[in-house]
Coordinates of C-alpha atoms and ligand atoms in Angstrom, one line a residue:
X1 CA 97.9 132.9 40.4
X2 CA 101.1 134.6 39.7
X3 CA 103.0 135.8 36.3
X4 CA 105.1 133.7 33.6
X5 CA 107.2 134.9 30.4
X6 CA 105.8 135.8 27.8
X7 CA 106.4 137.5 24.3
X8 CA 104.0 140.4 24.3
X9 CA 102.9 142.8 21.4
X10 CA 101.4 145.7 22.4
X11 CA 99.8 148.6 19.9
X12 CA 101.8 152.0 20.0
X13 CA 101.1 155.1 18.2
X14 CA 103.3 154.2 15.3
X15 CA 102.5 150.4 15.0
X16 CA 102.7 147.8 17.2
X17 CA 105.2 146.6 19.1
X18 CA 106.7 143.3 20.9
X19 CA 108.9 142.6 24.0
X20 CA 109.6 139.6 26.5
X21 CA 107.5 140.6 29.0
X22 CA 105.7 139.5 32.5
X23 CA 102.3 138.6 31.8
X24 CA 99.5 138.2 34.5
X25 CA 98.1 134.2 34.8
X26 CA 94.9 135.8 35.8
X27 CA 94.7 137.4 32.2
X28 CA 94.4 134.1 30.3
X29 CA 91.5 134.0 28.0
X30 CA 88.8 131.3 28.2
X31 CA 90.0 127.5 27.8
X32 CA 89.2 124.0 29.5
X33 CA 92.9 122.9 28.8
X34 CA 95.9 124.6 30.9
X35 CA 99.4 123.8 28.8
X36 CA 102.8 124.0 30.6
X37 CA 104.7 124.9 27.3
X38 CA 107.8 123.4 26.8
X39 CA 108.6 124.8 23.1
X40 CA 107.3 126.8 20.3
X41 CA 108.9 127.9 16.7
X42 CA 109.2 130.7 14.6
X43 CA 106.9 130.8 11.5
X44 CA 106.8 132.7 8.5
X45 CA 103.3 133.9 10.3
X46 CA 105.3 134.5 13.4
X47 CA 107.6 136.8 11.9
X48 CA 104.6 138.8 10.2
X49 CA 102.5 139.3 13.2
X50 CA 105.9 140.3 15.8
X51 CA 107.4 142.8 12.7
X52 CA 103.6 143.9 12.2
X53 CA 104.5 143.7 8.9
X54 CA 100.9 142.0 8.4
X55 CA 98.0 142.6 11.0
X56 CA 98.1 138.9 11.7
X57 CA 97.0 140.1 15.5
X58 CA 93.5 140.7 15.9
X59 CA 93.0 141.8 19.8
X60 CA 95.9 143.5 22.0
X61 CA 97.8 142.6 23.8
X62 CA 98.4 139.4 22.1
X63 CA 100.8 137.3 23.4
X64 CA 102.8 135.9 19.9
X65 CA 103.3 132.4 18.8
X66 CA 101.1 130.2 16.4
X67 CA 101.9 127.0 18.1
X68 CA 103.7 124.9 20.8
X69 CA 104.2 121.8 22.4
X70 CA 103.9 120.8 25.9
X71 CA 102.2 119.4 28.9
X72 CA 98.8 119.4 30.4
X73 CA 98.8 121.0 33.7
X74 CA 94.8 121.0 34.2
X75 CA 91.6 119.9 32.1
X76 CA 88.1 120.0 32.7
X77 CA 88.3 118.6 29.0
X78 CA 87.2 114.5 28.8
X79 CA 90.1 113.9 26.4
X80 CA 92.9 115.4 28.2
X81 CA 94.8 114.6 31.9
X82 CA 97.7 116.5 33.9
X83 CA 100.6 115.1 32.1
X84 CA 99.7 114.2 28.6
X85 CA 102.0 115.5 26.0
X86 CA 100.1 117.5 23.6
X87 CA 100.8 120.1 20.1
X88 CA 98.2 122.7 19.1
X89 CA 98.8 124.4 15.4
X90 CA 97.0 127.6 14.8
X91 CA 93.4 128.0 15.4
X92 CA 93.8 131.6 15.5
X93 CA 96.3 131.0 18.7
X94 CA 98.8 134.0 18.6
X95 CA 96.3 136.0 16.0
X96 CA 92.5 136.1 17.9
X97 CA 93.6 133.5 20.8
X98 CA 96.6 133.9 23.4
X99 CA 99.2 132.5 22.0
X100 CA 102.2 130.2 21.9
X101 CA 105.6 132.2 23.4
X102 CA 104.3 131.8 27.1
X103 CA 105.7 129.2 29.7
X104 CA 101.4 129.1 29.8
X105 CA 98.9 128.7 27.5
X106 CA 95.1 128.4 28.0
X107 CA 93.4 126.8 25.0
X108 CA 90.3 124.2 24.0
X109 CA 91.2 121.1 24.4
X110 CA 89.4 120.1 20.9
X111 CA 92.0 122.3 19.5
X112 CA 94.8 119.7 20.8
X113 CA 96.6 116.7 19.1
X114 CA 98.6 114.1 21.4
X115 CA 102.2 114.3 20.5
X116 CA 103.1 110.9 18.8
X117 CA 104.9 108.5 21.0
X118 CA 108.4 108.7 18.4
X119 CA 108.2 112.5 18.1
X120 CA 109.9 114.3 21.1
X121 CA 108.1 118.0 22.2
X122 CA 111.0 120.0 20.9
X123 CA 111.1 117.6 17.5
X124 CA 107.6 118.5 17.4
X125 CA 108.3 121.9 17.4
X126 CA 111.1 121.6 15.4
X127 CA 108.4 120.6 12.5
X128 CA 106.1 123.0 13.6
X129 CA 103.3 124.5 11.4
X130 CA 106.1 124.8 8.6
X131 CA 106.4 121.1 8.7
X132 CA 102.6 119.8 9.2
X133 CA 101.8 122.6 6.8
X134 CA 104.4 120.4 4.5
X135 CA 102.9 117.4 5.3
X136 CA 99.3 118.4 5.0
X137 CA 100.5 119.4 1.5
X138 CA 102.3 116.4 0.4
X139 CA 99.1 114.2 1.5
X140 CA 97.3 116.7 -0.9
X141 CA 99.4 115.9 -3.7
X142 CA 99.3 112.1 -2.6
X143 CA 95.8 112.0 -2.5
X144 CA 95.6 113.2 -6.1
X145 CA 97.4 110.3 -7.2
X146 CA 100.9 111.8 -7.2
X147 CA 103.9 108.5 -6.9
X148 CA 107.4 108.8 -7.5
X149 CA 106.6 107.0 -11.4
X150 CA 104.4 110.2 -12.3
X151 CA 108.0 112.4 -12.1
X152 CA 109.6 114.5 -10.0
X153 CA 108.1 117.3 -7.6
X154 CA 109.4 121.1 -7.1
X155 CA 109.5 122.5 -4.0
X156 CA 109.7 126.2 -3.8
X157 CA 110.9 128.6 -0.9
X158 CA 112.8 125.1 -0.5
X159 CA 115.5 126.6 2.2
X160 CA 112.8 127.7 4.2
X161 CA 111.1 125.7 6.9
X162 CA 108.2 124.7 4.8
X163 CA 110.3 123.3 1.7
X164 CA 113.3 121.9 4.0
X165 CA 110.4 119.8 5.6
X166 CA 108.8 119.0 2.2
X167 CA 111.7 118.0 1.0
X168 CA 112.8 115.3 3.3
X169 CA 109.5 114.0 3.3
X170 CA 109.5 113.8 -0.5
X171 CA 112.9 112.5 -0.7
X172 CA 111.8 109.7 1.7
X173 CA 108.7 108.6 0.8
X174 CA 110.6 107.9 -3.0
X175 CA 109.7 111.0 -5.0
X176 CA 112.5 113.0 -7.0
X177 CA 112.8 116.3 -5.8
X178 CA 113.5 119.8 -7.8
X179 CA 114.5 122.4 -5.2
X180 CA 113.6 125.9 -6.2
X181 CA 115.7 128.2 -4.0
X182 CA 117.3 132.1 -4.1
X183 CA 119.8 131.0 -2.1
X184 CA 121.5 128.6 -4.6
X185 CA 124.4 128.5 -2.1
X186 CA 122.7 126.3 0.1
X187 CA 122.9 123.8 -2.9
X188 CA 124.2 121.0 -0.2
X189 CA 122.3 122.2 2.3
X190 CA 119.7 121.2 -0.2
X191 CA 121.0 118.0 -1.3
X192 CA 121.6 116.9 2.1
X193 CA 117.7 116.8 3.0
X194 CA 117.2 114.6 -0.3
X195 CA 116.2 117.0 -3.3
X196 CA 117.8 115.7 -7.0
X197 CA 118.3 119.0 -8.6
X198 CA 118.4 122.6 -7.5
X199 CA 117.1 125.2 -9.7
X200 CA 117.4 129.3 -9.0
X201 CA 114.0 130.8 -8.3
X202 CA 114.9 133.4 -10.7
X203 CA 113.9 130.5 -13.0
X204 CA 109.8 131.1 -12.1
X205 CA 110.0 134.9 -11.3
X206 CA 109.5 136.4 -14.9
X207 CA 105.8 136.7 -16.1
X208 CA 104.4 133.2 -16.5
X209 CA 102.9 132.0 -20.3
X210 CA 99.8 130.1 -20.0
X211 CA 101.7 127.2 -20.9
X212 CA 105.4 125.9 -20.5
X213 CA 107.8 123.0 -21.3
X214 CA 106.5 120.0 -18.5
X215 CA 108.8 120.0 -16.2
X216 CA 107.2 118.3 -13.1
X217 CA 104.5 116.1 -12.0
X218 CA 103.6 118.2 -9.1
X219 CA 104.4 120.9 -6.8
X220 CA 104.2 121.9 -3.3
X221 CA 104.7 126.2 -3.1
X222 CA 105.6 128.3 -0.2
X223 CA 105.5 131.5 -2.7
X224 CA 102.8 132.1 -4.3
X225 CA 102.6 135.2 -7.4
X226 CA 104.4 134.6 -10.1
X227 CA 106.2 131.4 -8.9
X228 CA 103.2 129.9 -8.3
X229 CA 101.5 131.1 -12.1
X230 CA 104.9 129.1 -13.6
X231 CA 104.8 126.2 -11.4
X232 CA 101.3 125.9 -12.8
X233 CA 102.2 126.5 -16.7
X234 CA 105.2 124.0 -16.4
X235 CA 103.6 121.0 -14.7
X236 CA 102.9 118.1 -16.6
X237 CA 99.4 116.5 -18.0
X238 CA 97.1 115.3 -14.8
X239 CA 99.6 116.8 -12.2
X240 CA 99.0 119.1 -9.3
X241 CA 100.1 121.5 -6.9
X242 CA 99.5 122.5 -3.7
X243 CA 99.6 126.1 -3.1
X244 CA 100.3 127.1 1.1
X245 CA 102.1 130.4 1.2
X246 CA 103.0 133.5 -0.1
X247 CA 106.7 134.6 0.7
X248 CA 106.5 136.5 -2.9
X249 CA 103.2 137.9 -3.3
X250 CA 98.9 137.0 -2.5
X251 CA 98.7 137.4 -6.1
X252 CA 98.3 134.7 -8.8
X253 CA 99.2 136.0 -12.2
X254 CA 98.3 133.2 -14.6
X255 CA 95.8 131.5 -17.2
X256 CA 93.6 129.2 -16.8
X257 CA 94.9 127.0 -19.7
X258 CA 97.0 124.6 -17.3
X259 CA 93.6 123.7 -15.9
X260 CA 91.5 123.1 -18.8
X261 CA 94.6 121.5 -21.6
X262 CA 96.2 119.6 -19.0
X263 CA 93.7 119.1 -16.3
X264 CA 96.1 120.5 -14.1
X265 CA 94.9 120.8 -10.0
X266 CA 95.7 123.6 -7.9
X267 CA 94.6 122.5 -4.1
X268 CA 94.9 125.3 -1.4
X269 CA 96.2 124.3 1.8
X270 CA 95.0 125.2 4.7
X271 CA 96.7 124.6 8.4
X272 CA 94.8 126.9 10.9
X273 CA 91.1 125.5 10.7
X274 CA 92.4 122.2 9.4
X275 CA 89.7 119.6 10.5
X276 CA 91.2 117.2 13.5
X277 CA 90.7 114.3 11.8
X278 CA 93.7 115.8 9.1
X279 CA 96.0 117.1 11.8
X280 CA 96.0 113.5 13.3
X281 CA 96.4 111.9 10.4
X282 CA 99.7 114.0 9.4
X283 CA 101.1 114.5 12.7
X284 CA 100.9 110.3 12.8
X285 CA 102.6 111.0 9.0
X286 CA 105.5 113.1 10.6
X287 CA 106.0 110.3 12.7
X288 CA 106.5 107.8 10.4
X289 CA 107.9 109.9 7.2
X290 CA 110.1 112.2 7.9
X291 CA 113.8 111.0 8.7
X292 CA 114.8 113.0 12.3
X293 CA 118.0 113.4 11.4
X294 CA 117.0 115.4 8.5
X295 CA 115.0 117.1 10.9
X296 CA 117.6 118.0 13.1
X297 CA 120.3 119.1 10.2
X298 CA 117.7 121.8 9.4
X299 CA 116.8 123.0 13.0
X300 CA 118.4 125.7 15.4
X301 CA 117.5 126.4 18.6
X302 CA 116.8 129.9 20.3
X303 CA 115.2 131.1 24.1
X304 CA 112.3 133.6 24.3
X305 CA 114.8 136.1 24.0
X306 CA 116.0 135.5 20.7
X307 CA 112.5 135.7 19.1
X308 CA 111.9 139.7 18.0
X309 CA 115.6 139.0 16.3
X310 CA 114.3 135.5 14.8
X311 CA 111.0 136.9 13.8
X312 CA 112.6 139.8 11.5
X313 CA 115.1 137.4 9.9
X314 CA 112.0 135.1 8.9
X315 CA 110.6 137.8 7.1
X316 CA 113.2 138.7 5.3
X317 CA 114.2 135.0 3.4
X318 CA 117.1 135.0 6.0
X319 CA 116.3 131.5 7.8
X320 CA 117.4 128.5 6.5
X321 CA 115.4 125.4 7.8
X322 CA 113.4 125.3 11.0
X323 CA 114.2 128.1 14.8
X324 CA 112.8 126.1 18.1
X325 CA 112.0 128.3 20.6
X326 CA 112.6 126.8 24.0
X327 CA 110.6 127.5 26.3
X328 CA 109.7 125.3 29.2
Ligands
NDP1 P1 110.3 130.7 5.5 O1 110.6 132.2 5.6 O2 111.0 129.8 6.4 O3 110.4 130.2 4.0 C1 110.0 131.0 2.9 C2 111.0 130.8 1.8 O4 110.4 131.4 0.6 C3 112.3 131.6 2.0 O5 113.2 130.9 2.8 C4 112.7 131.7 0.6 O6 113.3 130.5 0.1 C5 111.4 131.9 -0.2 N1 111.2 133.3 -0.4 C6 111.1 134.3 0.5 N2 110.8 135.5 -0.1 C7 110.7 135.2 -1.5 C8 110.4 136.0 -2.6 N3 110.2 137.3 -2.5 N4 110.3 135.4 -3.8 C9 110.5 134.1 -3.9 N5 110.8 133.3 -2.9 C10 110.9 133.8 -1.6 O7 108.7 130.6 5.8 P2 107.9 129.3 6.1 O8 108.5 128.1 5.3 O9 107.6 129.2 7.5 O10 106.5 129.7 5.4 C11 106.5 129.7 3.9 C12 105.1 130.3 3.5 O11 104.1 129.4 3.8 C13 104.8 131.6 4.1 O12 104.1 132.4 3.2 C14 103.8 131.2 5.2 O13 102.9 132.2 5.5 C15 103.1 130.0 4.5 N6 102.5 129.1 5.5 C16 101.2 128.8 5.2 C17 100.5 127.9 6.0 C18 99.1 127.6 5.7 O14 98.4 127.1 6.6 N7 98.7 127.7 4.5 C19 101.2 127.4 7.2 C20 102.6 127.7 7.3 C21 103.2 128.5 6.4 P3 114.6 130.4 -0.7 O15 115.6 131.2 0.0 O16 115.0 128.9 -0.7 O17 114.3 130.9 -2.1

């Protein structure tokens, strides 16, 4: 056994800290599947746990990175073979679990998902949890009922990786898309992935009244706070939202009255400990719905290197669409 790359945060006296480092093979934690990984993205989680802005890492070291894409070099797993092409999203990979920014990784193989046969490894990462987070979120909203004749959807945070993603799904599945953005510059930018209308967050951010003018059918929210309490209030009779993040705030300043005088739903969504059935069914989604050449007007590409610097811009609202980290 020998070493391979790895991003590597380490507690110091003051915090904690991360660095490309070598890491030891023989240092792997417990798996039955052995990944070659080929690439990997920068998520909004990403960014919390390398910054330590968050105590997303639970054990040290932790080698960073919530998910990759890449190829089985050995299984003692029945489902999985050297060679097969394979994503894992969360399960506490990068947080409990040794994660994703490694040329190895050692994980369960029930924790896998084989990559789609249209879906390349780096396009896979190039969705990334932002973008099955998205996807897990517009089958939410689907599943309530939600088609392009209810009205239109917002998407807030909607120049980050989770709204680009929602949005280009939206826009191609039919819908009418409101994008709720700070960065109202990126109006094309916007536009170009398919939303209809681009309104200023500043829009949401004061405090929300229990109930507002309808404006939308539904909503998928990367926010959370106060964003979230107004998407909620301004949301039309029978609609929904579905709530996965909180750039602005854990908090969720609102009434109840969207609920109980226009039956409003608020679903949570969930990525990490996502049931396998779901991940399959959206990754097979993100085959079919989302246009790649959305996809790759939204996505940059960095090396292993380039991750402490990516990881502080997510953080701060600086990243417009999607970072692939290669890797392999
Ligand atoms: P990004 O940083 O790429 O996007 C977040 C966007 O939110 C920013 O681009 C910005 O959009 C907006 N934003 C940032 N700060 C604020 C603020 N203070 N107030 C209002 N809007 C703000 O992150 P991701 O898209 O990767 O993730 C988005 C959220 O979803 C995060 O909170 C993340 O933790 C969560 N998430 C949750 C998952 C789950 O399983 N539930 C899985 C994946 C992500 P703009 O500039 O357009 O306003």
């Amino acid at each position: 056994m020998g070493t391979f790359k790895a991003i590597v945060i380490d507690k110091t006296e003051s915090g904690t800290k991360a660095a490309l480092a070598d890491f030891d093979e023989a240092n792997l934690m417990d798996g039955d599947v052995t990944v070659a990984v080929g690439y990997s993205t920068v998520n909004y989680k990403d960014g919390l746990a390398i910054t330590g802005k968050a105590p997303v890492v639970r054990r040290f070291p932790m080698i960073a990175g919530i998910d990759f894409a890449g190829t089985v070099e050995t299984s003692s797993h029945p489902d999985w073979k050297p060679g097969d092409k394979v994503i894992h999203n969360g399960w506490g990979l990068g947080e409990t679990h040794l994660g994703a920014y490694a040329q190895k990784a050692r994980v369960k193989g029930d924790w896998l998902v084989r990559l789609p046969g249209a879906i390349s490894a780096r396009d896979a990462m190039a969705i990334g949890t932002a973008g099955y987070t998205a996807m897990l979120a517009v089958m939410a909203l689907e599943k309530h009922g939600l088609t392009p004749d209810r009205g239109p959807i917002a998407v807030t945070g909607a120049a980050g990786g989770v709204g680009s993603v929602a949005i280009a799904i939206l826009a191609k599945l039919g819908f009418s898309v409101i994008a709720v953005t700070g960065r109202t510059a990126e109006a094309d930018y916007l536009k170009g992935l398919g939303a209809s209308e681009i309104i200023d967050r500043k829009e949401l951010a004061g405090p929300a009244k229990p109930l507002a003018k309808e404006r939308w059918a539904g909503a998928i929210d990367a926010v959370g706070s106060t964003t979230l309490a107004n998407l909620l209030a301004m949301t039309r009779y029978g609609g929904a939202v579905a709530a996965c993040g909180l750039a602005g705030g854990m908090d969720l300043p609102g009434s109840v009255a969207p609920f109980i005088l226009r039956g409003v739903c608020l679903y949570g969504i969930d990525s990490v400990m996502c049931p396998i059935d779901r991940r399959r069914e959206a990754w097979n989604r993100l085959e079919s719905d989302l246009d790649r050449s959305k996809l790759a007007s939204m996505t940059r590409e960095i090396d292993l290197s380039g991750v402490p610097e990516a990881a502080a811009a997510i953080v701060d609202g600086q990243v417009r669409g999607r970072i692939v980290v290669k890797i392999g």
